[in-house]
Tab-separated table of N, CA and C in Angstrom:
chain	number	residue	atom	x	y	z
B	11	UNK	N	3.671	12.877	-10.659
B	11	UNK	CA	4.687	12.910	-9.616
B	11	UNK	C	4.007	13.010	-8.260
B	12	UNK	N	4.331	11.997	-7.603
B	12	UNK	CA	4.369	12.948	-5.511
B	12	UNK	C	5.550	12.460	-5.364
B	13	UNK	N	4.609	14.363	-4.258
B	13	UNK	CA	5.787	14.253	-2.927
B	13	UNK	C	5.901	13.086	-1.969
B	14	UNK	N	6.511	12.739	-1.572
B	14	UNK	CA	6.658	11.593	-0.428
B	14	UNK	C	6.846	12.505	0.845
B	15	UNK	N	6.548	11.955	1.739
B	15	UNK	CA	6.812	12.645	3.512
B	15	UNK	C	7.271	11.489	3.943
B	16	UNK	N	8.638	11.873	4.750
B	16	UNK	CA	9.065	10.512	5.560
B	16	UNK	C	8.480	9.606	6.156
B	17	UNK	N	7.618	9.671	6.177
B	17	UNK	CA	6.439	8.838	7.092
B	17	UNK	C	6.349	7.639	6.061
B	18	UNK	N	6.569	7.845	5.088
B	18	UNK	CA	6.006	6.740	3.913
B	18	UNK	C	7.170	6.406	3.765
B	19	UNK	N	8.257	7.104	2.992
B	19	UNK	CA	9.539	6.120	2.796
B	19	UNK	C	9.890	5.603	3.763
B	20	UNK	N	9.741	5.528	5.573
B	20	UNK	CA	10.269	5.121	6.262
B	20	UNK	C	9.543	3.731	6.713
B	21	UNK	N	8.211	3.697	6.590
B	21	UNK	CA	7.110	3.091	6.886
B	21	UNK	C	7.669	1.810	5.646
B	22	UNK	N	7.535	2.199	4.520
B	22	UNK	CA	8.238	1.442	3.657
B	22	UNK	C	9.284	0.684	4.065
B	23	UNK	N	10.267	1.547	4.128
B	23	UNK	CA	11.774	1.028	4.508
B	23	UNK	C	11.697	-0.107	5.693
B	24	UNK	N	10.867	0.514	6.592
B	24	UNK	CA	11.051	-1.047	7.499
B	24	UNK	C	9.679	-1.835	7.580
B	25	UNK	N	9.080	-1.813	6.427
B	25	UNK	CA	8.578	-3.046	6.731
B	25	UNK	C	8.446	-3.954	5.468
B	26	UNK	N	9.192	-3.437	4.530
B	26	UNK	CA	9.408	-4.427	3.215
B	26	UNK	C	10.273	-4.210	3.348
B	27	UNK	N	11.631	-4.842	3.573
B	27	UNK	CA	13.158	-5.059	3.700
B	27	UNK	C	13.662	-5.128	2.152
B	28	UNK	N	14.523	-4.287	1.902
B	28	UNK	CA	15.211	-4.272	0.523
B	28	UNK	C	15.669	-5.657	-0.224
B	29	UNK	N	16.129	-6.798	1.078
B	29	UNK	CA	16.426	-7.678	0.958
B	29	UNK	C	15.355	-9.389	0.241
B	30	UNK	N	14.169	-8.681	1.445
B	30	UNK	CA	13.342	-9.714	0.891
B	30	UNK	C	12.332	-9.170	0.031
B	31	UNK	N	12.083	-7.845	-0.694
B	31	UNK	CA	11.061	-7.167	-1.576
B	31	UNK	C	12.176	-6.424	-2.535
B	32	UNK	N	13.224	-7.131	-2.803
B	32	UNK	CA	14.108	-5.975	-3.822
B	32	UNK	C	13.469	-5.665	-4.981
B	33	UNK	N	12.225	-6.691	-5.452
B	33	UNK	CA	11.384	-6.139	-6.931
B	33	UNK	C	10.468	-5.017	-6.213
B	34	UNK	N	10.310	-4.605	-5.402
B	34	UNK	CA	9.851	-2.957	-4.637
B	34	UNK	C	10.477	-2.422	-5.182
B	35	UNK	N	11.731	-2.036	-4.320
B	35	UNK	CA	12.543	-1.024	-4.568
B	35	UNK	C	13.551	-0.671	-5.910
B	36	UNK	N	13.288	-1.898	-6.656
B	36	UNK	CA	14.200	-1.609	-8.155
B	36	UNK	C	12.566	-0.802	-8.732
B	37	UNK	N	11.371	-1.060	-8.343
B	37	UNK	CA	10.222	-0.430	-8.922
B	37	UNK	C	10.264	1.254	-8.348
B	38	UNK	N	10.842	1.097	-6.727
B	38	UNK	CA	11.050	2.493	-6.528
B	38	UNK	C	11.952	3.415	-6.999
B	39	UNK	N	13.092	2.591	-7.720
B	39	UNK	CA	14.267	3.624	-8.134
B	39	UNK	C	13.619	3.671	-9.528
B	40	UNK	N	13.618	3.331	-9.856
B	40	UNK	CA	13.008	3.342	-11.432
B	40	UNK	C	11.759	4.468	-11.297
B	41	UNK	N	11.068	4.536	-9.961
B	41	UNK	CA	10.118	6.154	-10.206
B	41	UNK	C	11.212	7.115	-9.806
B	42	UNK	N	11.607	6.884	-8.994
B	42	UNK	CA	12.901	7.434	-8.574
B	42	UNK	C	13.417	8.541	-10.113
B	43	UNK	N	14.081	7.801	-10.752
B	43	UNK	CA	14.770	7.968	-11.835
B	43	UNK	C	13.923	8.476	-12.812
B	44	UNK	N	12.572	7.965	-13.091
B	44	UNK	CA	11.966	9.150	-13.868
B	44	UNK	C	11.116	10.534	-13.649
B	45	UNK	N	11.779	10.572	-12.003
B	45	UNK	CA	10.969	11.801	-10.958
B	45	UNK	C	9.560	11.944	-11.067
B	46	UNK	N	9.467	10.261	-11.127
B	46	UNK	CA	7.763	10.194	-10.210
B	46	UNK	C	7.616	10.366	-8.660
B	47	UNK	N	8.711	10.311	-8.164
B	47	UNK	CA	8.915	10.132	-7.021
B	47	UNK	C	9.756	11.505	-6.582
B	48	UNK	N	9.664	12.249	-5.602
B	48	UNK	CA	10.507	13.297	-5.037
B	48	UNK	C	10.052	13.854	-3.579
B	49	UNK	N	10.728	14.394	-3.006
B	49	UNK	CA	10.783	14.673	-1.732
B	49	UNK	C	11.514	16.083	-1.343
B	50	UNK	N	10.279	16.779	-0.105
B	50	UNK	CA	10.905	17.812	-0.058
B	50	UNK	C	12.386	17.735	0.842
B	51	UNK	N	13.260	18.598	0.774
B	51	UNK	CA	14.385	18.612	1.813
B	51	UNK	C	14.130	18.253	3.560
B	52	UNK	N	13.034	18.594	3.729
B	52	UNK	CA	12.606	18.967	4.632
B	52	UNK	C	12.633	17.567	5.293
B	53	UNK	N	11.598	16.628	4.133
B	53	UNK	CA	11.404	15.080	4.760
B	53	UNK	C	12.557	14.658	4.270
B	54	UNK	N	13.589	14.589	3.494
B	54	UNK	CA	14.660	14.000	3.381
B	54	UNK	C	15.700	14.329	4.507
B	55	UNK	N	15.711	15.505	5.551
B	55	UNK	CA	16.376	15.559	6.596
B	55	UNK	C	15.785	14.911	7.453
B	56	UNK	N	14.505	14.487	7.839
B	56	UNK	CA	13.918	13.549	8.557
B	56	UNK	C	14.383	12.051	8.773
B	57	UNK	N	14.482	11.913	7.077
B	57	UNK	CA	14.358	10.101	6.756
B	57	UNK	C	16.091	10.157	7.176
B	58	UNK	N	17.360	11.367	7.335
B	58	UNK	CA	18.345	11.234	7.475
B	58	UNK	C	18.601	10.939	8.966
B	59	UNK	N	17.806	11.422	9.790
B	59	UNK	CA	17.259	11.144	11.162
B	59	UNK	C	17.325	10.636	11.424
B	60	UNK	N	15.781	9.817	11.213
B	60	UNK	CA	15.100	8.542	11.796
B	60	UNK	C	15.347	6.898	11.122
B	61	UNK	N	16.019	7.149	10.112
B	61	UNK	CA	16.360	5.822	9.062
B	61	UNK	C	17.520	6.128	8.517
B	62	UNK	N	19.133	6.148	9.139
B	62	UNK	CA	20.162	6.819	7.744
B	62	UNK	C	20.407	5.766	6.829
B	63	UNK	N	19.877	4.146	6.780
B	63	UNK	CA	20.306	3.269	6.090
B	63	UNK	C	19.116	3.903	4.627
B	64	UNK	N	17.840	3.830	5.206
B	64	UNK	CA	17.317	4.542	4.108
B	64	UNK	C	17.359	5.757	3.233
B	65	UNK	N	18.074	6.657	4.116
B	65	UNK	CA	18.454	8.088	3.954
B	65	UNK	C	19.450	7.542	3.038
B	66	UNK	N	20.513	6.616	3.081
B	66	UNK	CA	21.493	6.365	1.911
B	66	UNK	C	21.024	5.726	0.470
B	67	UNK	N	19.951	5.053	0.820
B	67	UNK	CA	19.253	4.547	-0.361
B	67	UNK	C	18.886	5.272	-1.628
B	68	UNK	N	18.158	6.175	-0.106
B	68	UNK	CA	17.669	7.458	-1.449
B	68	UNK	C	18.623	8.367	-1.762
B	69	UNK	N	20.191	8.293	-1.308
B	69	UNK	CA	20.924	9.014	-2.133
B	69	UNK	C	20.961	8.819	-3.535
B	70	UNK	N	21.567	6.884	-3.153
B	70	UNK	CA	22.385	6.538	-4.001
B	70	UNK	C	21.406	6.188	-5.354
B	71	UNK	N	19.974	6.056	-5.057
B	71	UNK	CA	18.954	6.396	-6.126
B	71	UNK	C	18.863	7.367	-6.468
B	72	UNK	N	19.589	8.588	-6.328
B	72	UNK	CA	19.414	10.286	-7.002
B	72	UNK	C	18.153	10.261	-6.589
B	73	UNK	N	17.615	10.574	-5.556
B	73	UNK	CA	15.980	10.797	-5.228
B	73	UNK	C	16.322	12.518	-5.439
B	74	UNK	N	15.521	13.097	-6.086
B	74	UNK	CA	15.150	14.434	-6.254
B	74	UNK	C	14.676	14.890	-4.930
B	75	UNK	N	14.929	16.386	-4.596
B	75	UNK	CA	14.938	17.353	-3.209
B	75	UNK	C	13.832	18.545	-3.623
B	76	UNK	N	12.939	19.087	-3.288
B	76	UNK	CA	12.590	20.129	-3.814
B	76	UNK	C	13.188	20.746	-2.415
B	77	UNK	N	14.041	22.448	-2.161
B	77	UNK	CA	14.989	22.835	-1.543
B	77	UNK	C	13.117	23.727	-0.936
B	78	UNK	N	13.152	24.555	0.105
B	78	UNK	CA	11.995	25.037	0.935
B	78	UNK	C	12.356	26.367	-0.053
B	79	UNK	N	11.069	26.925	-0.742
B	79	UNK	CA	11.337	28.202	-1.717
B	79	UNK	C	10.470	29.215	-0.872
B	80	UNK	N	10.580	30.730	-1.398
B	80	UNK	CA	9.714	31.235	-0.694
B	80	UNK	C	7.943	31.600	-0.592
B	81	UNK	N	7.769	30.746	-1.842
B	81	UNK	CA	6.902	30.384	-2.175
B	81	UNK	C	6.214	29.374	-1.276
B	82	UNK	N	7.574	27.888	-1.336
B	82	UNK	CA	6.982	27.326	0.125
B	82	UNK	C	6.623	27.989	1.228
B	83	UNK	N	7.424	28.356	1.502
B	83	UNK	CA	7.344	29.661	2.682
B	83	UNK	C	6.015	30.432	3.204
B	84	UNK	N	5.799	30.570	2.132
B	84	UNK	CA	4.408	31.542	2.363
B	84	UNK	C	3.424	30.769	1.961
B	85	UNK	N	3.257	29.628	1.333
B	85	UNK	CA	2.346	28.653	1.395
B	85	UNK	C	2.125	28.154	3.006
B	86	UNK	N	3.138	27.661	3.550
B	86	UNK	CA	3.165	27.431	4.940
B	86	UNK	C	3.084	28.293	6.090
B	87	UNK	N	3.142	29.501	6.022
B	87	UNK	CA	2.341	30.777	6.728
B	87	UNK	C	0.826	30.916	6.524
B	88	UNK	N	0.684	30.395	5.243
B	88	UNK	CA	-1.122	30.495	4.784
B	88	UNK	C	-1.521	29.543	5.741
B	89	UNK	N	-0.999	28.085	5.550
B	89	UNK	CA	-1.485	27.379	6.255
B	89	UNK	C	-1.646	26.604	7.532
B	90	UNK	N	-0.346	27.735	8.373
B	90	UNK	CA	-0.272	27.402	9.393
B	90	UNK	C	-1.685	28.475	10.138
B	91	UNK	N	-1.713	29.943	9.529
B	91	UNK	CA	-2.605	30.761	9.835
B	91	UNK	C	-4.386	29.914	9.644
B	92	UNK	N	-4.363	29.011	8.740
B	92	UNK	CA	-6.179	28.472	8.746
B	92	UNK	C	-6.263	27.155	9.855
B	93	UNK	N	-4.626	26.776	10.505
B	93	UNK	CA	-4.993	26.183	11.473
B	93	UNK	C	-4.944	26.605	13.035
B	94	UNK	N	-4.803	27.748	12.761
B	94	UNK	CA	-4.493	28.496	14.284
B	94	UNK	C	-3.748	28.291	14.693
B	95	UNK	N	-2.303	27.858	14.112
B	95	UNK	CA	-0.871	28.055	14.709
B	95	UNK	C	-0.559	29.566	15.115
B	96	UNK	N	0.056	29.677	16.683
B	96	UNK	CA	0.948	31.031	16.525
B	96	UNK	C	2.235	31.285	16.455
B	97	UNK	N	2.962	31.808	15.834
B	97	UNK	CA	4.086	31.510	15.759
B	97	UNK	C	4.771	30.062	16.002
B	98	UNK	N	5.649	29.409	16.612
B	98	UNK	CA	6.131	28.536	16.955
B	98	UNK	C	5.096	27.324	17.802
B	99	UNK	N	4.090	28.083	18.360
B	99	UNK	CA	3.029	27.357	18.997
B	99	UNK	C	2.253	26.114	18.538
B	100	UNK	N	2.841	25.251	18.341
B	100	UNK	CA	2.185	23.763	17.704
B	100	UNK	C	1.715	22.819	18.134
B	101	UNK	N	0.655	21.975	18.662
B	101	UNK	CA	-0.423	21.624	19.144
B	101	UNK	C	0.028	20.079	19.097
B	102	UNK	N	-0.658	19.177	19.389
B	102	UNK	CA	-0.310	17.981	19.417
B	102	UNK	C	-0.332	17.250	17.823
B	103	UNK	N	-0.561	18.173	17.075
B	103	UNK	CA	-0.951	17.561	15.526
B	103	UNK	C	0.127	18.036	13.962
B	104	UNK	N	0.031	18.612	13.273
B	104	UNK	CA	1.370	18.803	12.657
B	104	UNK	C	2.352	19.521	13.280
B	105	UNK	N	3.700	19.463	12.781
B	105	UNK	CA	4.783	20.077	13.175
B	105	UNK	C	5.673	20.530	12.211
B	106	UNK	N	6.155	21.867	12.650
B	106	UNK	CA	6.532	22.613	11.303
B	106	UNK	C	7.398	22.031	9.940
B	107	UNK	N	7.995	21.222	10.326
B	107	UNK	CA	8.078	19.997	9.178
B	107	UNK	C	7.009	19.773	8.833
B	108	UNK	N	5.824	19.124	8.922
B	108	UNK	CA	4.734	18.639	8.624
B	108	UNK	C	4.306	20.055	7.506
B	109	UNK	N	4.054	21.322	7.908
B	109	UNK	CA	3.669	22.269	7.059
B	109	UNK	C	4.609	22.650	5.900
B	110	UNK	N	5.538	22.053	5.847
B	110	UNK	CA	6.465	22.737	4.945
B	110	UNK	C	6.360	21.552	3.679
B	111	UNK	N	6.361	20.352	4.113
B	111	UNK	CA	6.083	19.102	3.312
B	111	UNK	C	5.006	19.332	2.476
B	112	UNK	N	3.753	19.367	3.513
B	112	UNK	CA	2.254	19.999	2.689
B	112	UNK	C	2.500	21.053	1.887
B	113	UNK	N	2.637	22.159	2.354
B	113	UNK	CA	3.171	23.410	1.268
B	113	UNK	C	3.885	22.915	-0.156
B	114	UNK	N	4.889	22.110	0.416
B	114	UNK	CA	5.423	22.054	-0.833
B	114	UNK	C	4.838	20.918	-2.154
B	115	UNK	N	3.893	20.168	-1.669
B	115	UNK	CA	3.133	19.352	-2.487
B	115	UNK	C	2.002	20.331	-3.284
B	116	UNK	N	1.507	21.721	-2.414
B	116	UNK	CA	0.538	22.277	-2.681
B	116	UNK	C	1.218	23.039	-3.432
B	117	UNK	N	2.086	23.748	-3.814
B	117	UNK	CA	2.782	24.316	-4.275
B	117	UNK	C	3.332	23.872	-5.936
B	118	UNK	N	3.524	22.597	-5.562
B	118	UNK	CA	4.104	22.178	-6.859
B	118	UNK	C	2.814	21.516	-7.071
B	119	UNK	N	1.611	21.538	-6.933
B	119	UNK	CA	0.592	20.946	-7.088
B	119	UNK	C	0.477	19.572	-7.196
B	120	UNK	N	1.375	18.664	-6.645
B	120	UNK	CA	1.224	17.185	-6.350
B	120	UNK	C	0.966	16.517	-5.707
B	121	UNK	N	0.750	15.150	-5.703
B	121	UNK	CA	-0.395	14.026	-4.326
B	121	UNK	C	0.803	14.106	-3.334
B	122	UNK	N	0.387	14.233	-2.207
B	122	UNK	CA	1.547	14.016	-0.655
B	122	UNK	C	0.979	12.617	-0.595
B	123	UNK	N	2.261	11.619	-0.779
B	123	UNK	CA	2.454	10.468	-0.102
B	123	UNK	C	2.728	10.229	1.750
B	124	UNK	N	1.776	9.907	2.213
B	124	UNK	CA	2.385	10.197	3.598
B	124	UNK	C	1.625	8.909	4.648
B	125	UNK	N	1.971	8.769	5.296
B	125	UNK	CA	1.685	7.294	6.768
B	125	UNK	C	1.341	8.058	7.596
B	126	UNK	N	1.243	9.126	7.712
B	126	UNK	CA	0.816	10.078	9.224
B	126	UNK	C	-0.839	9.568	9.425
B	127	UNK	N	-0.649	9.292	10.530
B	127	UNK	CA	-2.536	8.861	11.126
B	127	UNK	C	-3.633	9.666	10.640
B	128	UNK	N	-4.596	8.934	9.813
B	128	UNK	CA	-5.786	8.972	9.538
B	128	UNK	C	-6.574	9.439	10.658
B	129	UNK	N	-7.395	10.868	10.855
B	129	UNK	CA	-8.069	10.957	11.494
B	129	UNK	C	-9.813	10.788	10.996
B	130	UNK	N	-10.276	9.601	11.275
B	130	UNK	CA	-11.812	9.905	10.871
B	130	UNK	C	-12.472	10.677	11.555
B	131	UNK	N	-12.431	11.079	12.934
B	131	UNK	CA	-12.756	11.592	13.328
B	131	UNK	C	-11.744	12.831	14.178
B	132	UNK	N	-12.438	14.117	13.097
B	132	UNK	CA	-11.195	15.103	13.511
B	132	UNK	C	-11.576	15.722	15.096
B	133	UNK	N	-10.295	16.241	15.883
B	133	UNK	CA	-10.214	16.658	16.589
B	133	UNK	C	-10.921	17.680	16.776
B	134	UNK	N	-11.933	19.032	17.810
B	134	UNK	CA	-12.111	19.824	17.510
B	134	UNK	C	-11.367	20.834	17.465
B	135	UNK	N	-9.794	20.745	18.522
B	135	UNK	CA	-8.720	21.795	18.138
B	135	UNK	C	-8.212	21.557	16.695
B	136	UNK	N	-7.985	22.341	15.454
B	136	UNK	CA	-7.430	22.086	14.784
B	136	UNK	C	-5.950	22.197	14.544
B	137	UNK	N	-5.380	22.554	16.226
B	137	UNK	CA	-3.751	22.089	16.591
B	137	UNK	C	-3.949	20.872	16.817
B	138	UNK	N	-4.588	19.708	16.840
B	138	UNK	CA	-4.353	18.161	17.276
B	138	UNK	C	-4.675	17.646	15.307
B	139	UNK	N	-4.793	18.476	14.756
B	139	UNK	CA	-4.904	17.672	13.066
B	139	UNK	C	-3.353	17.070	12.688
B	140	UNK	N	-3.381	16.034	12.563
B	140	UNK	CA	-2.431	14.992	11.400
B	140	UNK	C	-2.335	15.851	9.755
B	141	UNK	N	-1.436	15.174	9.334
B	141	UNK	CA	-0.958	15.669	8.179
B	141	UNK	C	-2.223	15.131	6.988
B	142	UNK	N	-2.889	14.017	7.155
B	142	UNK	CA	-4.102	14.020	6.147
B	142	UNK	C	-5.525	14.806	6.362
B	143	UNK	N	-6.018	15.426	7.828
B	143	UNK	CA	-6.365	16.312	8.098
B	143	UNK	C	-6.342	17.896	7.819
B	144	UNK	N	-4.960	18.324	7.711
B	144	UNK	CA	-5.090	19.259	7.145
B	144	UNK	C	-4.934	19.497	5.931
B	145	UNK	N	-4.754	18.066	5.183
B	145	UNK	CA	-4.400	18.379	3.361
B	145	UNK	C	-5.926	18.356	3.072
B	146	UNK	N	-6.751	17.951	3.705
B	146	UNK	CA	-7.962	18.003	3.362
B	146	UNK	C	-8.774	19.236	3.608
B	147	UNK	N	-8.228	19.980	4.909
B	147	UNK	CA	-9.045	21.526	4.858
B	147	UNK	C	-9.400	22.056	3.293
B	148	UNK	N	-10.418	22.757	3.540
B	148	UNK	CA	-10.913	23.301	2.499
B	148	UNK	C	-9.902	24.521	1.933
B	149	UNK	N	-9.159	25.377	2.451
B	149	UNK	CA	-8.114	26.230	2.309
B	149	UNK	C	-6.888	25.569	1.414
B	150	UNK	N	-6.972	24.143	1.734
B	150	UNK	CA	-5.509	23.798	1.666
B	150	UNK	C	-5.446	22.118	0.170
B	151	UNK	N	-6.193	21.652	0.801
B	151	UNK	CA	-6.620	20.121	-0.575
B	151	UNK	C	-5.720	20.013	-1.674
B	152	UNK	N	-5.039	19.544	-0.657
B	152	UNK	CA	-3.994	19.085	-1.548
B	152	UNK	C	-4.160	17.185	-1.216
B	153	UNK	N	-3.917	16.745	-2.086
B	153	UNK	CA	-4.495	15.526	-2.078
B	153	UNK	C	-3.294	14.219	-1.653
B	154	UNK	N	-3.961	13.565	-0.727
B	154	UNK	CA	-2.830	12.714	-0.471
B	154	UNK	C	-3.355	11.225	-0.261
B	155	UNK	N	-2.664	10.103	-0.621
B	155	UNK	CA	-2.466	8.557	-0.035
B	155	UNK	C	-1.315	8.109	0.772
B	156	UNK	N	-1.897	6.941	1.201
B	156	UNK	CA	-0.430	6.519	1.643
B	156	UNK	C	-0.048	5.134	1.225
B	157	UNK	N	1.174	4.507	1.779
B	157	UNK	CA	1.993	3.916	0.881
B	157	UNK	C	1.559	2.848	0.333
B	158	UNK	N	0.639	1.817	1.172
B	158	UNK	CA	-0.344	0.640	0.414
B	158	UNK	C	-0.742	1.147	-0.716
B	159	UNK	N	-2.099	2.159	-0.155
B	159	UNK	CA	-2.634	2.337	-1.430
B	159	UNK	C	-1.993	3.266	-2.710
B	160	UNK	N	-0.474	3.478	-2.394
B	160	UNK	CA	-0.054	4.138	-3.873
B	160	UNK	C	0.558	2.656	-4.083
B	161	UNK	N	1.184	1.301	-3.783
B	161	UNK	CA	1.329	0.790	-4.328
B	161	UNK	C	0.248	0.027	-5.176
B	162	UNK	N	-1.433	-0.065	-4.062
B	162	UNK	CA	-1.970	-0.900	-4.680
B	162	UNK	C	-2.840	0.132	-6.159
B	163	UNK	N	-2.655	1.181	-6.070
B	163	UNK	CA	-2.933	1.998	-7.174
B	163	UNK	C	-2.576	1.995	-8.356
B	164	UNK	N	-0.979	1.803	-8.260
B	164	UNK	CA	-0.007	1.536	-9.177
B	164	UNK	C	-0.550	0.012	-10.439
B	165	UNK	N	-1.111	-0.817	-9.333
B	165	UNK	CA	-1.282	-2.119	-9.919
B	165	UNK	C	0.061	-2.757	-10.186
B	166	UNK	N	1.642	-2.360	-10.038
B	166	UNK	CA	2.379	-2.597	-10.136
B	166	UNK	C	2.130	-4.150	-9.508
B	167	UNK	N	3.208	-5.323	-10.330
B	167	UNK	CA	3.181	-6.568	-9.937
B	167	UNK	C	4.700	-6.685	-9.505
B	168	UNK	N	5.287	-7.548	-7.756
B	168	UNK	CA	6.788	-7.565	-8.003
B	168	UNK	C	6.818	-9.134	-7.683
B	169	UNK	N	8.053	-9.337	-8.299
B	169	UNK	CA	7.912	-10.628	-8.585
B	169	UNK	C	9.691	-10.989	-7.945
């Protein structure tokens, strides 16, 4: 199973059109449906945001929610504390969405699917880290791709 972060279903959503890649997305409901695929609440209030045509998609596919536990919770206090967040104080690089997503992949111990910018070269504030930046801290490694390479991983063929 991964988590997905809106960044990927949305990244998805507009740039393979349901219309002209529908062997995608009958491949996505179908992970969908055997909860290879799930998403925390957190990015599903996002994708309700920034995409509601997609936000309906993934209703009407029963996309699974993991709800923010307190477990998340305190996963995302751990790891807002190894990046030098203070309280509310958030830097040009994740945003408390962003920690709660991670948490909850780390938590349920699964790959974060996510499009958030690749930093090869990290910032030295570690308030300017992206969401694959800090899944990679040593505190935190939780392991993530994004949406090419989970399709080209898959080897899935659509036809």
């Amino acid at each position: 199973m991964q988590v997905f972060d809106a960044s990927s279903i949305i990244y998805a959503w507009d740039n393979y059109p349901v219309q002209q890649f529908p062997g995608l997305w009958e491949w996505m409901e179908a992970r969908i449906n055997d909860a290879s695929i799930m998403m925390s609440s957190v990015a599903l209030g996002e994708v309700h945001t920034n995409s509601p045509d997609c936000w309906q998609w993934l209703r009407d596919a029963d996309l699974q929610t993991h709800d923010v536990s307190n477990a998340i919770l305190q996963e995302s206090l751990r790891i807002k504390g190894l990046i030098g967040i203070e309280g509310d104080r958030y830097g040009a690089g994740v945003g408390e969405n962003d920690i709660l997503i991670i948490a909850t992949a780390s938590v349920l111990g699964k790959e974060l699917v996510t499009d958030e910018e690749w930093q090869p070269t990290l910032p030295l504030n570690p308030l300017r880290y992206k969401i694959p930046a800090v899944c990679a801290l040593p505190g935190v490694r939780v392991g993530w791709i994004d949406f090419l390479d989970y399709i080209k991983r898959s080897e899935a063929v659509f036809r």
